[in-house]
C-alpha atoms as one frame of an Amber mdcrd trajectory, in Angstrom:
protein
  31.660   8.621  -0.044  28.514   7.094  -1.499  26.973  10.470  -2.304  30.008
  11.361  -4.429  30.143   7.980  -6.186  26.569   7.444  -7.368  24.254   9.632
  -9.435  21.179   8.539  -7.462  20.699   8.099  -3.743  19.790   4.662  -2.423
  16.033   5.291  -2.535  15.867   8.180  -5.011  13.548   8.066  -8.007  14.446
  10.174 -11.050  11.503  10.906 -13.368  12.258  12.003 -16.939   9.731  12.870
 -19.680  10.365  11.061 -22.955   8.733  10.387 -26.293   9.155   7.892 -29.106
  10.953   9.196 -32.183  10.018   6.153 -34.262   6.793   4.138 -34.511   6.254
   0.371 -34.427   7.327   0.155 -38.082  10.468   2.220 -37.319   9.147   5.185
 -39.277   9.877   8.702 -37.939   7.122  10.120 -35.748   7.233  13.842 -36.569
   4.480  16.396 -36.149   2.898  15.375 -39.452   4.009  11.834 -40.219   2.161
   9.534 -42.565  -0.184   6.887 -41.258  -3.462   7.167 -39.409  -2.174   5.436
 -36.272   0.540   7.988 -35.555  -0.441  10.941 -33.319  -0.372  13.963 -35.626
  -0.829  16.642 -32.989   1.747  15.638 -30.452   3.711  18.459 -28.931   7.390
  18.982 -29.687   7.857  20.128 -26.090   6.209  18.582 -23.024   6.197  21.809
 -21.010   2.708  22.653 -19.808  -0.384  20.662 -18.843  -1.718  20.502 -22.407
   1.607  19.791 -24.090   2.174  16.182 -22.954   0.424  14.517 -25.911   2.682
  11.793 -27.254   4.988  11.917 -24.231   5.421   9.519 -21.327   7.453   9.262
 -18.128  10.522   7.087 -17.568  11.424   6.448 -13.924  14.967   5.554 -12.888
  15.983   3.863  -9.634  19.123   2.139  -8.394  18.599  -1.485  -7.399  21.121
  -3.056  -4.995  23.852  -4.861  -6.907  24.528  -7.873  -4.713  25.474 -10.484
  -7.283  26.551  -9.214 -10.686  30.090 -10.382  -9.919  32.056 -11.675  -6.951
  32.920  -8.040  -6.258  29.316  -6.777  -6.433  29.503  -3.359  -4.709  26.358
  -3.671  -2.570  26.729  -7.186  -1.220  28.741  -6.042   1.798  25.878  -3.720
   2.784  23.545  -6.715   3.059  25.934  -9.346   4.415  24.594 -10.651   7.713
  27.921 -11.213   9.461  29.905  -8.090   8.545  28.582  -5.924  11.371  27.488
  -6.802  14.912  23.758  -7.019  15.480  23.879  -4.042  17.852  24.518  -1.772
  14.880  21.054  -2.334  13.473  18.143  -0.013  13.929  14.433  -0.380  13.371
  14.844   1.456  10.057  16.374  -0.650   7.319  17.185   2.442   5.296  19.194
   4.040   8.094  21.115   0.834   8.611  21.930   0.573   4.918  23.098   4.173
   4.829  25.377   3.593   7.817  26.810   0.486   6.233  27.413   2.176   2.902
  29.030   5.195   4.537  31.677   2.948   6.071  31.808  -0.277   4.040  33.212
  -3.320   5.720  35.844  -5.437   4.051  34.549  -8.686   2.657  36.102 -11.703
   4.399  38.083 -14.039   2.172  38.458 -17.803   2.147  35.857 -20.586   1.914
  35.448 -20.816   5.698  34.581 -17.124   5.932  31.833 -16.965   3.322  29.334
 -14.190   3.938  25.621 -14.796   4.238  23.051 -12.504   2.648  20.640 -10.935
   5.122  17.695 -11.765   2.902  15.021 -10.081   5.032  16.980  -6.838   5.060
  17.583  -6.954   1.309  13.957  -7.771   0.450  12.713  -4.965   2.719  14.843
  -2.447   0.833  13.572  -3.782  -2.501  10.048  -3.287  -1.166  10.830   0.314
  -0.322  12.083   0.857  -3.882   8.828  -0.545  -5.298   6.797   1.736  -3.043
   8.882   4.778  -3.905   8.251   4.155  -7.609   4.488   3.797  -7.098   4.266
   6.943  -4.982   6.286   8.854  -7.573   3.877   7.715 -10.275   0.921   8.861
  -8.217   2.526  12.269  -7.729   2.907  12.565 -11.512  -0.690  11.527 -12.170
   0.342   8.318 -13.939  -2.541   5.860 -14.343  -0.906   3.124 -16.428   2.623
   1.806 -16.129   4.975  -0.935 -17.266   7.351  -2.216 -14.585  10.660  -3.802
 -15.407  11.777  -6.320 -12.731  14.920  -4.357 -11.974  17.467  -5.869  -9.655
  16.301  -9.413 -10.456  18.511 -10.057 -13.491  22.214  -9.301 -13.708  22.379
  -8.061 -10.108  21.450 -11.556  -8.863  23.018 -13.641 -11.633  26.208 -14.593
  -9.777  24.981 -14.194  -6.208  26.212 -17.710  -5.440  29.772 -16.420  -5.710
  29.080 -14.276  -2.643  26.662 -16.578  -0.809  26.980 -20.181  -1.942  23.489
 -21.250  -0.896  22.110 -19.349  -3.879  23.800 -21.875  -6.128  20.711 -23.948
  -5.342  18.119 -23.112  -8.019  15.217 -23.461  -5.582  16.795 -21.084  -3.054
  17.347 -18.509  -5.791  13.804 -18.980  -7.071  12.446 -18.282  -3.586  14.472
 -15.074  -3.348  13.116 -13.842  -6.682   9.618 -14.811  -5.560  10.008 -12.785
  -2.375  11.042  -9.720  -4.373   8.030 -10.128  -6.675   5.718 -10.661  -3.687
   7.013  -7.450  -2.142   6.078  -5.608  -5.338   2.555  -7.027  -5.279   2.138
  -6.061  -1.612   3.125  -2.514  -2.536   0.574  -2.482  -5.371  -2.193  -3.740
  -3.082  -1.339  -1.311  -0.282  -0.969   1.777  -2.462  -3.114   1.178  -5.540
  -6.008  -0.970  -4.277  -6.876   0.562  -0.898 -10.210  -1.268  -0.575  -8.905
  -4.692  -1.495  -9.688  -7.554   0.885  -6.096  -8.672   0.405  -4.690  -5.410
   1.665  -2.073  -5.787   4.363  -0.861  -3.029   6.691   2.221  -1.232   5.424
   5.412  -1.873   7.374
C-alpha cells in the first residue's frame, strides 16, 4: 500500500528547522566565530520564539515521478487510458489516491503506448505549490527560495512513457504549464489585491 511505501503522503509537506554549519567561505559558524559577517548570537537550539536566530525552514514534498525512467512509479497514476473515465471524480486528489491504492498495469508494446493526462498532472502539481505556500504562511515565513521540484529528473525520460514528449516543444510547454501553475498559486495566495488574481480552483 502507498501509505506503507512512502515516507510522505501525496500532498504532505514536511517542515524541518535547519541552520548552516559553515559560512560562504566554508568556515565553521559556531557561537563565536571570527568575522563580522557571521551571526555571533545565533542560538544552538531553535526551540522557542526568540531562539530562531540563524535558523531557517526547509520544506519537503514529494513530486510525482512520471518520467525518471521507463518504470517511473507515478506514471500509471496519470496515464489517461489506464482507467475508464467513469472512475474520475471532481477532486483530482481523490482520483489520484484511488489510482495509487490499486495501480493499474502499464500496457506493453508500441501500439499500446500510454498517454499522460496532462491536465490532471498539472492540477496536482498546482496543489503541491499551494500546499507549500500555505505551509510557509503558517510558519510565518516571509522570504523563500523555491526549487522547481518535479521538473528535472522526474520528467527527463518522460518520452519513454509517452512518446509525444520526445518533441522538445511539447516538453517545453509542459514545463511552462507547471511554472504557470506556481505563479497562479503565488498570485492567489500571496498577492490578494493583484489585478492579475484569478479565482482558485
